Amino acid sequence: MSSREEARTPGAAAGHVSVVHLPNAWFILCASRELGDKPLARTLQGTPLVLFRGEGGKPGALMDRCPHRNVPLSLGRVKEGQLQCGYHGWRFDTGGQCRAIPGFLGEPEARTRCATSYATREQDGFVWVYSTPGVEPTTEPFRFPLLDARDYTTVRRVLRAPGSLHATLENTLDVPHTAYLHGGLFRTEEKRNEIDVVVRRSADRVEAEYIGEPRPSGVVGRLLAPGGGVVQHFDRFLMPSIAQVEYRIGEGSHIIVTSAMTPVADWDTLVYAVVTFRLPLPRWLLRAVLPVAMPVALHIFSQDARILRTQTESIRRFGTETYASTEIDVLGPGILRLLRAAEREKPGAVGDAVHETRLKMRT
Amino acid sequence: MSSREEARTPGAAAGHVSVVHLPNAWFILCASRELGDKPLARTLQGTPLVLFRGEGGKPGALMDRCPHRNVPLSLGRVKEGQLQCGYHGWRFDTGGQCRAIPGFLGEPEARTRCATSYATREQDGFVWVYSTPGVEPTTEPFRFPLLDARDYTTVRRVLRAPGSLHATLENTLDVPHTAYLHGGLFRTEEKRNEIDVVVRRSADRVEAEYIGEPRPSGVVGRLLAPGGGVVQHFDRFLMPSIAQVEYRIGEGSHIIVTSAMTPVADWDTLVYAVVTFRLPLPRWLLRAVLPVAMPVALHIFSQDARILRTQTESIRRFGTETYASTEIDVLGPGILRLLRAAEREKPGAVGDAVHETRLKMRT
Amino acid sequence: MSSREEARTPGAAAGHVSVVHLPNAWFILCASRELGDKPLARTLQGTPLVLFRGEGGKPGALMDRCPHRNVPLSLGRVKEGQLQCGYHGWRFDTGGQCRAIPGFLGEPEARTRCATSYATREQDGFVWVYSTPGVEPTTEPFRFPLLDARDYTTVRRVLRAPGSLHATLENTLDVPHTAYLHGGLFRTEEKRNEIDVVVRRSADRVEAEYIGEPRPSGVVGRLLAPGGGVVQHFDRFLMPSIAQVEYRIGEGSHIIVTSAMTPVADWDTLVYAVVTFRLPLPRWLLRAVLPVAMPVALHIFSQDARILRTQTESIRRFGTETYASTEIDVLGPGILRLLRAAEREKPGAVGDAVHETRLKMRT
């Protein structure tokens, strides 16, 4: 029984759901500082993994199951750069090779005694794991933009979304719900403006550009763009699991919110959010603004998390998704198309071709 | 996986259980006073529904899932007689038609954007919903007898039975268990009388008439029939889910307990009990008797609920029912036959024919 | 859905697990003193049973489900040596025959109204039940050795292991994990000795004899064998579910720990442990040693129970077992072979033949 089935409404047949299991993809499994000298249990796309630091502190990732008697390796300990099972003391290196069997007089190394291992990278303060075990990746993990850029500040947060990877990505990049669900916070249901949207789809991304969006009103607008000016707004999905929102307002403001998502299980997504920004404010004012902005952002996220939870419960209860979209659902369907293609290991489009469409929206 | 399966004893095969899903049937979903200006989430035969008051206060019932992104509509709000989803603000009327999509410049109405809707009636202080969506019913809900009759008093209670619709109906109309399970309360295991039972089966009901039952002894007997007299006792099942117990004792006493049952889920039944009676007592004595009778009735119900819960757990644990009946299980098998026929949309018998059988029972 | 499936990792296929369901086998269901004048609910290999004392106090065991309306019989009461259901008062004898139906004028006895019954024996202070219902056993339950022998003391304990019968048996008889999991308690990871192991397999047992094991060091060694001497150590599995560890140390010490295991459910095993021993100690010293030994034994068991729980969770999460063994896993594979043969009702080997192998181990 898969977890897709277990909560289904009695009698409901299994149907389409937006759950995908992606091979050959890099995902963040933890922040670098979370991985010390103890093994760390994590789950990726429903599979239990154990992370530990091997020789020279290099992170390793194994399937969290001792090949001997299937006890989770994460309950053991790290000894001399090897992970040791807590039942019989078998030891494994970061490649999964068995290196010691207490009491046994033969050679410990043997193919049948290998733990399943996953490629890892440590980059930008995160430990990334490749979702297909036992292979050497041909790609490298995503790099967060402007992390070390002059005049830019970076804030990181990890959030847990009770939704599928697709539902969480769509929610993060969806504009129409902000006026309604977060109504009053940064868009309002009344006083809507008609704006143009350009949607660009290519082999590894879907992007929406919003043209004609007014400068935010009130105090926020004056803080972000004291001299007025044009608003540039992009929402991007980058394969396999990056949601990126970029704003440029007037001369000085530049904000990029990049959310690298990790599908922990079918309906459970971790969001590693990295907010990088440059604002035309003196340092003292920036320090005063941040403590106000953070609770607002967390409040918005908690509203989204509540919606994702009820959406998930509803889909699982009915055993199927039946989505009716309009053209203002600009990114969701395209994201699912790319995820599905990657799941089947087929590229979403050929080469560098970019498919562009235009539409109007009230926002 | 249906809820019938999830609690099964390991290794047990799925077998016969008395669960039915009835199409084309009216069920009470709530009392009229429960449905105000907020949406109300209810479940009927395992399907989540949302009730709300539309134009002119007329109740509407929709499947509790927004056609757009499948969030439960019951988490939204009612606005100008329309139900508005809490995620993107889509609005629906009581017919399920989509009437507004914030931000969208096109026409909101479209067949693919309709919410699934169910016919409703408001009658006798209850909101009734038709179990087959998208159709205009050819029948009307059951009417409770004597609600407005002169000299009759009515008491209403809602109870929750942790059993299937069939098990709850059989329990409510079963005589033999009363002497044992409720022993000492209104029948006793000792001092039994041999009585005659006439069972009548027809296309939409099964009825048992008990002949020769003695007048209740002690204070209860003197209250109900001070001048003595004959006892008339009928137990009736009326399709699709009504259990009715009727007593006439002597000249003046007449009691009808009508339980309209709603199959919430396979093993979860709501009982809307309406007790209507005329007793040959002065009003002051009636007012003194009722506060005593109510706790006794609730105690009897709690004993029955406990049995239904353990019966349900046992059936689900074994994954099947294996009932062995005798002729004194006078109504249960006939009720299941009618429910099964209705489930398959075949009438239980032809026309108005009444099939009558007689037997003896000690009670 | 079997309980093997319910916790599986999403997407994992059902695979091999060490769960067996054994027919024609005797298991302890309770201690004699636990079965008084009330019915006792127990579960054997996933099947709910009810135990009660019938005529003359002889124990009876029925499937815990009334044939009438499937309510658990264990919620009823024992009356005149018969078990009476709490719903309608039907009564059953220890053979499962229906003996009374309140209100019914016909004969209660009928084949369709029989409760499923299991053979029982009361022996060595335990109530044993035969796992195949409705048959007269051709074997008798296991007899614990030396229970009444002169100079021997017996201690009994019941423990609950959160693992399959096979995993619990293997854990109980496994030597290599003791140095690691219980390291420091009675074997140590360092200072290992190379010893010989003789493994003997036959139709109804697997036995390992450890040769060359040193006398325990320190205080424990001096208590058990004050005059020094040879250590004899046997670990035995006896069909269907007995794990036996026997030590003879020097002249005077003889310890047999017999664990009769009851597979309650797929991953839930009761261990009826009987420790029988003779030590060359004066009675006053024995009385001083026991209160120390017991907490140590319970601590070791709690370490094993924790490992079994995590092993079980891991196997159920992955939906399959993938065990890689070495030759020092001396008994586990042989135990599973015998259990599987018994499950298929095929003898594990022919006649009295004993298959012997030898190996070396560091311990």
PDB file of C-alpha atoms in Angstrom, chain A residues 1 5-12 167 170-171 174 176-177 180-181 189 192 194 304 306-308 310-311 314-315 317-318 320-329 332-333 360-363, chain B residues 1-4 6 21 43 45-49 63-72 74-77 79 84-91 101-106 112-114 265-266:
ATOM      1  CA  MET A   1       0.000   0.000   0.000  1.00  0.00           C
ATOM      2  CA  GLU A   5      -3.896   5.136  -0.948  1.00  0.00           C
ATOM      3  CA  GLU A   6      -4.141   4.914   2.786  1.00  0.00           C
ATOM      4  CA  ALA A   7      -6.424   7.849   3.479  1.00  0.00           C
ATOM      5  CA  ARG A   8      -8.759   7.397   0.552  1.00  0.00           C
ATOM      6  CA  THR A   9     -12.489   7.881   0.893  1.00  0.00           C
ATOM      7  CA  PRO A  10     -14.108   4.436   1.117  1.00  0.00           C
ATOM      8  CA  GLY A  11     -14.910   3.145  -2.323  1.00  0.00           C
ATOM      9  CA  ALA A  12     -12.881   5.762  -4.151  1.00  0.00           C
ATOM     10  CA  ALA A 167       1.350  21.516  -4.868  1.00  0.00           C
ATOM     11  CA  GLU A 170       2.580  25.833  -7.432  1.00  0.00           C
ATOM     12  CA  ASN A 171       1.500  27.507  -4.201  1.00  0.00           C
ATOM     13  CA  ASP A 174       0.980  31.360  -7.555  1.00  0.00           C
ATOM     14  CA  PRO A 176      -3.924  34.930  -7.785  1.00  0.00           C
ATOM     15  CA  HIS A 177      -4.289  33.384  -4.320  1.00  0.00           C
ATOM     16  CA  TYR A 180      -7.484  36.369  -1.561  1.00  0.00           C
ATOM     17  CA  LEU A 181      -5.782  34.078   0.968  1.00  0.00           C
ATOM     18  CA  GLU A 189      -9.163  41.780  -3.199  1.00  0.00           C
ATOM     19  CA  ARG A 192      -7.260  45.371  -8.760  1.00  0.00           C
ATOM     20  CA  GLU A 194      -5.095  44.683 -15.040  1.00  0.00           C
ATOM     21  CA  ASP A 304      -0.180  28.651   2.882  1.00  0.00           C
ATOM     22  CA  ARG A 306      -2.814  25.413   6.316  1.00  0.00           C
ATOM     23  CA  ILE A 307      -4.198  25.485   2.769  1.00  0.00           C
ATOM     24  CA  LEU A 308      -1.696  22.856   1.592  1.00  0.00           C
ATOM     25  CA  THR A 310      -6.350  20.789   3.763  1.00  0.00           C
ATOM     26  CA  GLN A 311      -5.701  20.369   0.025  1.00  0.00           C
ATOM     27  CA  SER A 314      -8.901  16.416   0.521  1.00  0.00           C
ATOM     28  CA  ILE A 315      -6.929  14.790  -2.317  1.00  0.00           C
ATOM     29  CA  ARG A 317      -9.618  11.456   1.076  1.00  0.00           C
ATOM     30  CA  PHE A 318     -10.968  11.392  -2.481  1.00  0.00           C
ATOM     31  CA  THR A 320      -7.599  11.586  -6.769  1.00  0.00           C
ATOM     32  CA  GLU A 321      -7.059  15.143  -7.947  1.00  0.00           C
ATOM     33  CA  THR A 322      -9.534  16.817 -10.283  1.00  0.00           C
ATOM     34  CA  TYR A 323      -8.108  20.246 -11.014  1.00  0.00           C
ATOM     35  CA  ALA A 324      -9.943  22.731 -13.226  1.00  0.00           C
ATOM     36  CA  SER A 325      -7.571  25.482 -14.306  1.00  0.00           C
ATOM     37  CA  THR A 326      -7.947  28.823 -16.036  1.00  0.00           C
ATOM     38  CA  GLU A 327      -5.218  30.684 -17.946  1.00  0.00           C
ATOM     39  CA  ILE A 328      -4.303  32.642 -14.802  1.00  0.00           C
ATOM     40  CA  ASP A 329      -2.985  29.417 -13.278  1.00  0.00           C
ATOM     41  CA  GLY A 332       1.184  24.971 -12.105  1.00  0.00           C
ATOM     42  CA  PRO A 333       0.299  22.913 -15.195  1.00  0.00           C
ATOM     43  CA  LYS A 360      -3.893  39.382 -18.964  1.00  0.00           C
ATOM     44  CA  MET A 361      -4.699  39.103 -15.280  1.00  0.00           C
ATOM     45  CA  ARG A 362      -6.238  41.347 -12.636  1.00  0.00           C
ATOM     46  CA  THR A 363      -4.023  41.604  -9.613  1.00  0.00           C
TER      47      THR A 363
ATOM     48  CA  MET B   1      -8.127   0.754   0.207  1.00  0.00           C
ATOM     49  CA  SER B   2     -11.639   0.988   1.565  1.00  0.00           C
ATOM     50  CA  SER B   3     -12.222   1.483   5.257  1.00  0.00           C
ATOM     51  CA  ARG B   4     -13.693  -2.032   5.288  1.00  0.00           C
ATOM     52  CA  GLU B   6      -7.959  -1.320   6.930  1.00  0.00           C
ATOM     53  CA  HIS B  21     -24.032   2.394  -0.268  1.00  0.00           C
ATOM     54  CA  THR B  43     -20.063  13.206   5.461  1.00  0.00           C
ATOM     55  CA  GLN B  45     -21.731   7.331   2.992  1.00  0.00           C
ATOM     56  CA  GLY B  46     -18.057   8.265   3.123  1.00  0.00           C
ATOM     57  CA  THR B  47     -18.316  11.271   0.794  1.00  0.00           C
ATOM     58  CA  PRO B  48     -17.425  14.673   2.254  1.00  0.00           C
ATOM     59  CA  LEU B  49     -20.188  17.217   1.627  1.00  0.00           C
ATOM     60  CA  MET B  63     -19.233  17.801  -2.699  1.00  0.00           C
ATOM     61  CA  ASP B  64     -16.736  19.297  -0.243  1.00  0.00           C
ATOM     62  CA  ARG B  65     -13.965  19.934  -2.746  1.00  0.00           C
ATOM     63  CA  CYS B  66     -13.271  23.001  -4.837  1.00  0.00           C
ATOM     64  CA  PRO B  67     -13.089  22.014  -8.542  1.00  0.00           C
ATOM     65  CA  HIS B  68     -10.087  24.339  -8.922  1.00  0.00           C
ATOM     66  CA  ARG B  69      -7.418  22.980  -6.545  1.00  0.00           C
ATOM     67  CA  ASN B  70      -9.508  20.531  -4.474  1.00  0.00           C
ATOM     68  CA  VAL B  71      -9.358  22.416  -1.169  1.00  0.00           C
ATOM     69  CA  PRO B  72     -12.462  21.674   0.979  1.00  0.00           C
ATOM     70  CA  SER B  74     -16.294  23.982   3.922  1.00  0.00           C
ATOM     71  CA  LEU B  75     -13.185  25.944   4.958  1.00  0.00           C
ATOM     72  CA  GLY B  76     -14.384  28.949   2.955  1.00  0.00           C
ATOM     73  CA  ARG B  77     -17.253  31.299   3.687  1.00  0.00           C
ATOM     74  CA  LYS B  79     -20.991  35.457   0.625  1.00  0.00           C
ATOM     75  CA  GLN B  84     -16.497  30.978  -1.621  1.00  0.00           C
ATOM     76  CA  CYS B  85     -13.362  28.818  -1.518  1.00  0.00           C
ATOM     77  CA  GLY B  86     -10.693  29.919   0.961  1.00  0.00           C
ATOM     78  CA  TYR B  87      -7.741  29.439  -1.402  1.00  0.00           C
ATOM     79  CA  HIS B  88      -8.379  31.541  -4.544  1.00  0.00           C
ATOM     80  CA  GLY B  89     -11.855  32.871  -3.777  1.00  0.00           C
ATOM     81  CA  TRP B  90     -13.813  31.006  -6.446  1.00  0.00           C
ATOM     82  CA  ARG B  91     -17.591  31.226  -5.734  1.00  0.00           C
ATOM     83  CA  ILE B 101     -13.000  33.770 -10.202  1.00  0.00           C
ATOM     84  CA  PRO B 102     -10.956  36.655  -8.743  1.00  0.00           C
ATOM     85  CA  GLY B 103      -8.289  37.916 -11.155  1.00  0.00           C
ATOM     86  CA  PHE B 104      -9.703  36.042 -14.170  1.00  0.00           C
ATOM     87  CA  LEU B 105     -10.932  38.250 -17.017  1.00  0.00           C
ATOM     88  CA  GLY B 106     -13.062  35.566 -18.736  1.00  0.00           C
ATOM     89  CA  THR B 112     -15.553  21.821 -16.007  1.00  0.00           C
ATOM     90  CA  ARG B 113     -15.606  24.319 -13.137  1.00  0.00           C
ATOM     91  CA  CYS B 114     -18.883  23.107 -11.616  1.00  0.00           C
ATOM     92  CA  ALA B 265     -19.398   6.177   6.746  1.00  0.00           C
ATOM     93  CA  ASP B 266     -19.258   2.398   6.462  1.00  0.00           C
TER      94      ASP B 266
END
